[in-house]
């Protein structure tokens, strides 16, 4: 299976802030820290924990630019 | 002015695909290529062109994870 | 690789409207037609065409409800 | 009133995970379970509960494809 | 039908930039101009044109803050 | 630094609902109340509180229209 999603940034989970419905996951990448907010159920289903190698994934229409 | 947006990835514009209403902008970052789709008017207003140093900006709720 | 993204709806591509930068792809699912707007480059990279079996993928934070 | 939003999937609420600020709502549709994250205030304002008939609503630019 | 979407800003269409797949619609509101990018098919289906009274609609998770 | 993001609506914070991972922030603007869901860490980092003058910021691709 291939995805239409254009952005996949490899990194390592630095920290997870657990919440009742959503969690905040900080991922250390070569471009700096990337923060993701995903459901707590996904954190448990993927068994995410600090130190895991993951990809941060973002649809191109969600990316803005600053100059 | 400070922003609540958590993710700012520094890079350099590699290529712009010009469209009638939206453009695709590819940004070379230390974490790999990041693709952004923004309005053509923003490309013109910011005078974006290949080689420009920019930040790719993404709200945390837009970031998914793969493991 | 597993994804944190919660929604994956199986369907068949009914029609693609080709654009310069983005395309509109209509997918026939058991829940009705689902429309996706993705980059033209992704349409070409995945070689998407009418009749293809695909999954429509949506992050949970992007889903609203009506009652 | 008509909306520009393209995707409206009919279903029935299967479960609500209540949170302090946002809730997770699972909707059973003919295309499978769809998960939505909306504010707790919206859950209360619409008086959403298991068994309710609802529509899951998604803007086309938020839909990615996998093949 | 009621929606979970929190933000509805009343305004009048000032200008539409027509594109092959998506259009840019500028809406004049009491809070200033709001720009929307929607599919060209939605523009035609709703028969949108300059001068129309419309609501700009935004899910709360898509709104960032600057201070 | 300039941003590609098209929508910036000036207002004053009316209320903040604090959550473990995300908060809901209501902003009073000339176009009515605007609700934003951002991370609790951003609320703390920007030291947001009722009465603060802020801008609600939205990417154009996140704005739908109703007529």
Short mmCIF file of C-alpha atoms in Angstrom, two decimals:
data_model
loop_
_atom_site.label_atom_id
_atom_site.label_comp_id
_atom_site.label_asym_id
_atom_site.label_seq_id
_atom_site.Cartn_x
_atom_site.Cartn_y
_atom_site.Cartn_z
CA UNK A 1 0.00 0.00 0.00
CA UNK A 2 1.23 3.43 -0.96
CA UNK A 3 -0.17 6.71 0.30
CA UNK A 4 -0.90 10.00 -1.46
CA UNK A 5 0.42 11.84 1.62
CA UNK A 6 3.55 13.71 0.65
CA UNK A 7 5.37 14.39 3.91
CA UNK A 8 7.03 11.70 6.04
CA UNK A 9 9.67 12.87 8.50
CA UNK A 10 11.71 10.24 10.32
CA UNK A 11 12.42 10.77 14.00
CA UNK A 12 12.46 9.37 17.50
CA UNK A 13 9.79 9.93 20.14
CA UNK A 14 11.14 12.22 22.87
CA UNK A 15 8.10 12.56 25.08
CA UNK A 16 4.40 11.71 25.28
CA UNK A 17 1.91 13.82 27.25
CA UNK A 18 -0.98 11.48 27.98
CA UNK A 19 -4.50 12.89 27.92
CA UNK A 20 -7.97 11.44 28.32
CA UNK A 21 -8.89 11.59 24.62
CA UNK A 22 -5.86 12.98 22.81
CA UNK A 23 -2.11 12.87 23.50
CA UNK A 24 0.73 15.14 22.54
CA UNK A 25 3.72 13.31 21.07
CA UNK A 26 7.03 15.08 20.56
CA UNK A 27 9.27 13.63 17.87
CA UNK A 28 12.94 14.51 17.52
CA UNK A 29 13.84 14.85 13.82
CA UNK A 30 16.89 16.17 11.94
CA UNK A 31 14.79 19.30 11.29
CA UNK A 32 14.00 19.85 14.98
CA UNK A 33 11.19 18.79 17.30
CA UNK A 34 7.85 17.99 15.69
CA UNK A 35 4.72 17.92 17.83
CA UNK A 36 1.77 15.72 16.98
CA UNK A 37 -1.67 15.53 18.59
CA UNK A 38 -3.30 12.14 18.04
CA UNK A 39 -5.94 10.11 19.87
CA UNK A 40 -4.95 8.28 23.04
CA UNK A 41 -6.38 5.16 21.45
CA UNK A 42 -3.87 5.42 18.61
CA UNK A 43 -1.03 5.87 21.10
CA UNK A 44 -2.12 2.64 22.79
CA UNK A 45 -2.89 0.72 19.58
CA UNK A 46 0.58 1.52 18.17
CA UNK A 47 2.10 1.08 21.63
CA UNK A 48 3.98 4.35 21.24
CA UNK A 49 6.61 5.17 23.86
CA UNK A 50 9.66 7.40 24.26
CA UNK A 51 12.56 6.20 22.13
CA UNK A 52 10.44 4.64 19.37
CA UNK A 53 11.45 5.35 15.79
CA UNK A 54 8.47 6.86 13.98
CA UNK A 55 7.51 8.97 11.01
CA UNK A 56 5.65 12.24 11.38
CA UNK A 57 3.15 12.36 8.52
CA UNK A 58 1.52 15.52 7.12
CA UNK A 59 -0.76 16.15 4.10
CA UNK A 60 0.68 18.86 1.83
CA UNK A 61 -2.45 21.03 2.08
CA UNK A 62 -1.77 21.38 5.84
CA UNK A 63 1.68 22.95 5.38
CA UNK A 64 2.00 26.74 5.37
CA UNK A 65 5.18 28.73 4.69
CA UNK A 66 6.90 31.66 6.40
CA UNK A 67 9.60 33.82 4.88
CA UNK B 1 3.84 38.41 17.74
CA UNK B 2 4.14 34.80 18.77
CA UNK B 3 2.12 31.92 17.34
CA UNK B 4 0.48 28.92 18.99
CA UNK B 5 1.58 26.79 16.02
CA UNK B 6 4.08 24.24 17.23
CA UNK B 7 5.97 23.11 14.14
CA UNK B 8 8.41 25.32 12.21
CA UNK B 9 10.90 23.51 9.97
CA UNK B 10 13.65 25.58 8.38
CA UNK B 11 14.55 24.85 4.78
CA UNK B 12 15.21 26.16 1.31
CA UNK B 13 12.73 26.21 -1.58
CA UNK B 14 13.73 23.66 -4.19
CA UNK B 15 10.90 24.01 -6.67
CA UNK B 16 7.56 25.72 -7.19
CA UNK B 17 4.82 24.24 -9.38
CA UNK B 18 2.64 27.19 -10.34
CA UNK B 19 -1.11 26.65 -10.60
CA UNK B 20 -4.08 28.90 -11.31
CA UNK B 21 -5.33 29.01 -7.70
CA UNK B 22 -2.89 26.96 -5.65
CA UNK B 23 0.81 26.17 -6.00
CA UNK B 24 2.95 23.30 -4.81
CA UNK B 25 6.14 24.38 -3.07
CA UNK B 26 8.89 21.88 -2.27
CA UNK B 27 11.15 22.79 0.61
CA UNK B 28 14.47 21.06 1.27
CA UNK B 29 14.93 20.54 5.03
CA UNK B 30 17.40 18.56 7.15
CA UNK B 31 14.56 16.03 7.59
CA UNK B 32 14.00 15.66 3.84
CA UNK B 33 11.73 17.31 1.29
CA UNK B 34 8.55 18.91 2.60
CA UNK B 35 5.73 19.70 0.21
CA UNK B 36 3.32 22.55 0.81
CA UNK B 37 0.19 23.53 -1.09
CA UNK B 38 -0.64 27.21 -0.66
CA UNK B 39 -2.55 29.79 -2.68
CA UNK B 40 -0.89 31.30 -5.73
CA UNK B 41 -1.65 34.70 -4.25
CA UNK B 42 0.46 33.87 -1.20
CA UNK B 43 3.31 32.73 -3.43
CA UNK B 44 3.18 36.10 -5.18
CA UNK B 45 2.63 38.18 -2.04
CA UNK B 46 5.65 36.59 -0.32
CA UNK B 47 7.52 36.63 -3.65
CA UNK B 48 8.54 33.00 -3.12
CA UNK B 49 11.14 31.55 -5.49
CA UNK B 50 13.59 28.67 -5.66
CA UNK B 51 16.49 29.17 -3.27
CA UNK B 52 14.55 31.21 -0.69
CA UNK B 53 15.04 30.33 2.97
CA UNK B 54 11.64 29.58 4.48
CA UNK B 55 9.95 27.80 7.35
CA UNK B 56 7.40 25.05 6.78
CA UNK B 57 4.71 25.57 9.40
CA UNK B 58 2.25 22.91 10.61
CA UNK B 59 -0.36 22.87 13.40
CA UNK B 60 0.18 19.92 15.77
CA UNK B 61 -3.34 18.55 15.22
CA UNK B 62 -2.44 18.01 11.55
CA UNK B 63 0.49 15.68 12.27
CA UNK B 64 -0.10 11.90 12.27
CA UNK B 65 2.43 9.23 13.22
CA UNK B 66 3.55 5.96 11.62
CA UNK B 67 5.51 3.25 13.37
CA UNK C 1 4.33 0.17 9.33
CA UNK C 2 1.15 1.11 11.12
CA UNK C 3 -0.47 4.54 11.11
CA UNK C 4 -2.12 6.56 13.87
CA UNK C 5 -4.76 7.69 11.35
CA UNK C 6 -8.11 6.28 12.41
CA UNK C 7 -10.27 6.38 9.30
CA UNK C 8 -9.72 4.16 6.25
CA UNK C 9 -12.70 3.73 3.92
CA UNK C 10 -12.41 1.17 1.13
CA UNK C 11 -13.78 2.10 -2.26
CA UNK C 12 -13.26 2.28 -6.00
CA UNK C 13 -12.23 5.37 -7.96
CA UNK C 14 -15.17 6.63 -10.01
CA UNK C 15 -13.67 9.72 -11.59
CA UNK C 16 -10.59 11.93 -11.53
CA UNK C 17 -10.71 15.64 -12.39
CA UNK C 18 -7.16 16.53 -13.40
CA UNK C 19 -5.81 19.92 -12.42
CA UNK C 20 -2.47 21.66 -12.77
CA UNK C 21 -1.44 21.30 -9.12
CA UNK C 22 -4.25 19.40 -7.41
CA UNK C 23 -6.80 16.84 -8.60
CA UNK C 24 -10.23 15.87 -7.39
CA UNK C 25 -10.72 12.14 -6.98
CA UNK C 26 -14.17 10.67 -6.40
CA UNK C 27 -14.26 7.33 -4.62
CA UNK C 28 -17.33 5.09 -4.52
CA UNK C 29 -17.67 3.54 -1.06
CA UNK C 30 -20.43 1.57 0.70
CA UNK C 31 -21.20 4.83 2.55
CA UNK C 32 -21.57 6.86 -0.65
CA UNK C 33 -19.23 8.96 -2.77
CA UNK C 34 -16.17 10.39 -1.05
CA UNK C 35 -14.30 13.26 -2.65
CA UNK C 36 -10.59 13.78 -2.12
CA UNK C 37 -8.37 16.65 -3.22
CA UNK C 38 -4.72 15.58 -3.52
CA UNK C 39 -1.72 16.79 -5.49
CA UNK C 40 -1.49 15.92 -9.18
CA UNK C 41 1.96 14.53 -8.45
CA UNK C 42 0.47 12.01 -6.03
CA UNK C 43 -2.12 11.00 -8.62
CA UNK C 44 0.73 10.31 -11.05
CA UNK C 45 3.06 8.68 -8.52
CA UNK C 46 0.33 6.24 -7.40
CA UNK C 47 -0.83 5.93 -11.03
CA UNK C 48 -4.43 6.46 -9.90
CA UNK C 49 -7.17 5.85 -12.48
CA UNK C 50 -10.89 5.14 -12.59
CA UNK C 51 -11.68 1.65 -11.35
CA UNK C 52 -8.73 1.39 -8.92
CA UNK C 53 -9.44 0.01 -5.47
CA UNK C 54 -8.27 2.55 -2.90
CA UNK C 55 -8.76 3.64 0.68
CA UNK C 56 -9.93 7.13 1.57
CA UNK C 57 -7.92 8.13 4.64
CA UNK C 58 -8.92 10.85 7.15
CA UNK C 59 -7.42 11.96 10.49
CA UNK C 60 -10.06 11.90 13.26
CA UNK C 61 -9.55 15.58 14.13
CA UNK C 62 -10.78 16.45 10.59
CA UNK C 63 -14.19 14.78 11.03
CA UNK C 64 -17.16 16.89 12.16
CA UNK C 65 -20.64 15.61 12.97
CA UNK C 66 -24.16 16.68 12.01
CA UNK C 67 -27.33 15.61 13.75
CA UNK D 1 -28.57 26.50 3.82
CA UNK D 2 -26.27 24.40 1.68
CA UNK D 3 -22.63 23.66 2.43
CA UNK D 4 -19.56 23.49 0.19
CA UNK D 5 -18.36 20.48 2.17
CA UNK D 6 -18.38 17.45 -0.09
CA UNK D 7 -18.39 14.45 2.22
CA UNK D 8 -21.38 13.46 4.39
CA UNK D 9 -21.45 9.85 5.61
CA UNK D 10 -24.57 8.63 7.37
CA UNK D 11 -24.17 6.44 10.42
CA UNK D 12 -25.09 5.72 13.99
CA UNK D 13 -23.05 6.68 17.07
CA UNK D 14 -21.53 3.56 18.61
CA UNK D 15 -19.53 5.08 21.45
CA UNK D 16 -18.44 8.40 22.92
CA UNK D 17 -15.22 8.80 24.91
CA UNK D 18 -15.75 11.91 27.00
CA UNK D 19 -12.81 14.21 27.60
CA UNK D 20 -12.32 17.53 29.36
CA UNK D 21 -12.06 19.61 26.17
CA UNK D 22 -12.50 17.20 23.26
CA UNK D 23 -14.37 13.92 22.86
CA UNK D 24 -13.90 10.97 20.57
CA UNK D 25 -17.08 9.85 18.82
CA UNK D 26 -17.22 6.56 16.93
CA UNK D 27 -19.80 6.36 14.18
CA UNK D 28 -20.87 3.10 12.57
CA UNK D 29 -21.34 3.59 8.81
CA UNK D 30 -21.86 1.24 5.85
CA UNK D 31 -18.16 1.84 5.07
CA UNK D 32 -16.99 0.88 8.56
CA UNK D 33 -16.31 2.77 11.78
CA UNK D 34 -15.50 6.46 11.47
CA UNK D 35 -13.85 8.25 14.36
CA UNK D 36 -14.38 11.95 14.98
CA UNK D 37 -12.71 14.24 17.50
CA UNK D 38 -14.89 17.24 18.33
CA UNK D 39 -15.18 19.60 21.30
CA UNK D 40 -16.98 18.41 24.41
CA UNK D 41 -19.12 21.53 24.15
CA UNK D 42 -20.37 20.41 20.73
CA UNK D 43 -21.17 16.96 22.09
CA UNK D 44 -23.28 18.61 24.79
CA UNK D 45 -24.86 21.25 22.54
CA UNK D 46 -25.98 18.59 20.02
CA UNK D 47 -26.82 16.24 22.92
CA UNK D 48 -24.95 13.42 21.18
CA UNK D 49 -25.31 9.93 22.61
CA UNK D 50 -24.87 6.31 21.55
CA UNK D 51 -27.51 5.26 19.05
CA UNK D 52 -28.05 8.71 17.51
CA UNK D 53 -28.23 8.92 13.73
CA UNK D 54 -25.60 11.39 12.53
CA UNK D 55 -23.56 12.36 9.52
CA UNK D 56 -19.76 12.36 9.57
CA UNK D 57 -18.68 15.42 7.63
CA UNK D 58 -15.26 15.94 6.01
CA UNK D 59 -13.85 18.65 3.72
CA UNK D 60 -12.40 17.16 0.51
CA UNK D 61 -8.95 18.70 1.09
CA UNK D 62 -8.68 16.59 4.29
CA UNK D 63 -9.05 13.26 2.48
CA UNK D 64 -5.92 11.36 1.41
CA UNK D 65 -5.82 8.15 -0.64
CA UNK D 66 -3.99 4.84 -0.30
CA UNK D 67 -3.58 2.26 -3.04
CA UNK E 1 -29.74 19.40 11.13
CA UNK E 2 -27.21 20.94 13.48
CA UNK E 3 -23.46 20.79 13.06
CA UNK E 4 -20.65 20.25 15.57
CA UNK E 5 -18.59 22.87 13.71
CA UNK E 6 -18.07 25.83 16.01
CA UNK E 7 -17.18 28.73 13.74
CA UNK E 8 -19.63 30.38 11.32
CA UNK E 9 -18.74 33.88 10.14
CA UNK E 10 -21.31 35.79 8.13
CA UNK E 11 -20.13 37.78 5.16
CA UNK E 12 -20.54 38.68 1.51
CA UNK E 13 -18.53 37.23 -1.37
CA UNK E 14 -16.16 39.88 -2.74
CA UNK E 15 -14.35 37.91 -5.40
CA UNK E 16 -13.96 34.39 -6.80
CA UNK E 17 -10.77 33.23 -8.51
CA UNK E 18 -11.83 30.31 -10.68
CA UNK E 19 -9.47 27.36 -11.04
CA UNK E 20 -9.65 24.02 -12.79
CA UNK E 21 -10.16 21.95 -9.61
CA UNK E 22 -10.26 24.43 -6.73
CA UNK E 23 -11.34 28.07 -6.45
CA UNK E 24 -10.39 30.85 -4.09
CA UNK E 25 -13.34 32.71 -2.62
CA UNK E 26 -12.87 35.96 -0.72
CA UNK E 27 -15.56 36.80 1.80
CA UNK E 28 -15.97 40.24 3.34
CA UNK E 29 -16.87 39.91 7.03
CA UNK E 30 -17.06 42.36 9.95
CA UNK E 31 -13.71 40.89 11.05
CA UNK E 32 -12.05 41.52 7.69
CA UNK E 33 -11.55 39.49 4.52
CA UNK E 34 -11.66 35.71 4.87
CA UNK E 35 -10.24 33.54 2.12
CA UNK E 36 -11.58 30.07 1.41
CA UNK E 37 -10.28 27.42 -0.98
CA UNK E 38 -13.02 25.00 -2.03
CA UNK E 39 -13.62 22.76 -5.03
CA UNK E 40 -14.79 24.31 -8.27
CA UNK E 41 -17.63 21.81 -8.24
CA UNK E 42 -18.87 23.22 -4.93
CA UNK E 43 -18.70 26.75 -6.33
CA UNK E 44 -20.90 25.62 -9.22
CA UNK E 45 -23.25 23.45 -7.14
CA UNK E 46 -23.92 26.32 -4.71
CA UNK E 47 -23.93 28.77 -7.63
CA UNK E 48 -21.60 31.08 -5.70
CA UNK E 49 -20.99 34.55 -7.13
CA UNK E 50 -19.79 37.96 -6.00
CA UNK E 51 -22.32 39.64 -3.71
CA UNK E 52 -23.80 36.44 -2.28
CA UNK E 53 -24.35 36.32 1.48
CA UNK E 54 -22.50 33.30 2.87
CA UNK E 55 -21.03 31.89 6.04
CA UNK E 56 -17.36 31.01 6.31
CA UNK E 57 -17.21 27.79 8.32
CA UNK E 58 -14.17 26.50 10.23
CA UNK E 59 -13.65 23.55 12.60
CA UNK E 60 -12.18 24.69 15.95
CA UNK E 61 -9.16 22.37 15.65
CA UNK E 62 -8.10 24.31 12.52
CA UNK E 63 -7.82 27.66 14.32
CA UNK E 64 -4.44 28.78 15.68
CA UNK E 65 -3.76 31.88 17.77
CA UNK E 66 -1.18 34.66 17.62
CA UNK E 67 -0.41 37.09 20.42
CA UNK F 1 8.82 37.10 8.84
CA UNK F 2 5.67 36.93 6.75
CA UNK F 3 3.31 33.99 6.58
CA UNK F 4 1.46 32.40 3.65
CA UNK F 5 -1.58 31.96 5.92
CA UNK F 6 -4.39 34.11 4.60
CA UNK F 7 -6.78 34.55 7.50
CA UNK F 8 -5.99 36.62 10.60
CA UNK F 9 -8.97 37.78 12.67
CA UNK F 10 -8.33 40.21 15.51
CA UNK F 11 -10.18 39.66 18.75
CA UNK F 12 -10.04 39.41 22.52
CA UNK F 13 -9.97 36.18 24.53
CA UNK F 14 -13.30 35.69 26.30
CA UNK F 15 -12.73 32.34 27.96
CA UNK F 16 -10.25 29.46 28.16
CA UNK F 17 -11.33 25.90 28.96
CA UNK F 18 -8.21 24.21 30.27
CA UNK F 19 -7.60 20.57 29.39
CA UNK F 20 -4.82 18.11 30.02
CA UNK F 21 -3.42 18.17 26.47
CA UNK F 22 -5.54 20.66 24.53
CA UNK F 23 -7.49 23.76 25.54
CA UNK F 24 -10.47 25.50 24.02
CA UNK F 25 -10.02 29.24 23.60
CA UNK F 26 -12.95 31.50 22.75
CA UNK F 27 -12.08 34.72 20.99
CA UNK F 28 -14.52 37.61 20.65
CA UNK F 29 -14.18 39.19 17.18
CA UNK F 30 -16.23 41.73 15.21
CA UNK F 31 -17.58 38.73 13.26
CA UNK F 32 -18.69 36.88 16.40
CA UNK F 33 -17.12 34.31 18.69
CA UNK F 34 -14.35 32.18 17.23
CA UNK F 35 -13.36 28.96 18.98
CA UNK F 36 -9.85 27.56 18.75
CA UNK F 37 -8.47 24.27 20.02
CA UNK F 38 -4.72 24.44 20.66
CA UNK F 39 -2.29 22.57 22.88
CA UNK F 40 -2.18 23.40 26.57
CA UNK F 41 1.56 23.92 26.16
CA UNK F 42 0.92 26.71 23.65
CA UNK F 43 -1.57 28.32 26.02
CA UNK F 44 1.14 28.34 28.69
CA UNK F 45 4.01 29.33 26.40
CA UNK F 46 2.04 32.34 25.06
CA UNK F 47 0.67 32.96 28.58
CA UNK F 48 -2.84 33.29 27.14
CA UNK F 49 -5.57 34.57 29.47
CA UNK F 50 -9.00 36.14 29.26
CA UNK F 51 -8.83 39.70 27.99
CA UNK F 52 -5.71 39.22 25.85
CA UNK F 53 -5.76 40.70 22.37
CA UNK F 54 -5.01 37.92 19.87
CA UNK F 55 -5.43 36.95 16.25
CA UNK F 56 -7.31 33.83 15.22
CA UNK F 57 -5.34 32.35 12.32
CA UNK F 58 -6.73 29.93 9.72
CA UNK F 59 -5.25 28.45 6.51
CA UNK F 60 -7.54 29.12 3.51
CA UNK F 61 -7.85 25.40 2.66
CA UNK F 62 -9.56 24.88 6.06
CA UNK F 63 -12.41 27.31 5.35
CA UNK F 64 -15.69 25.96 3.93
CA UNK F 65 -18.68 28.02 2.83
CA UNK F 66 -22.43 27.83 3.46
CA UNK F 67 -25.10 29.63 1.46
#
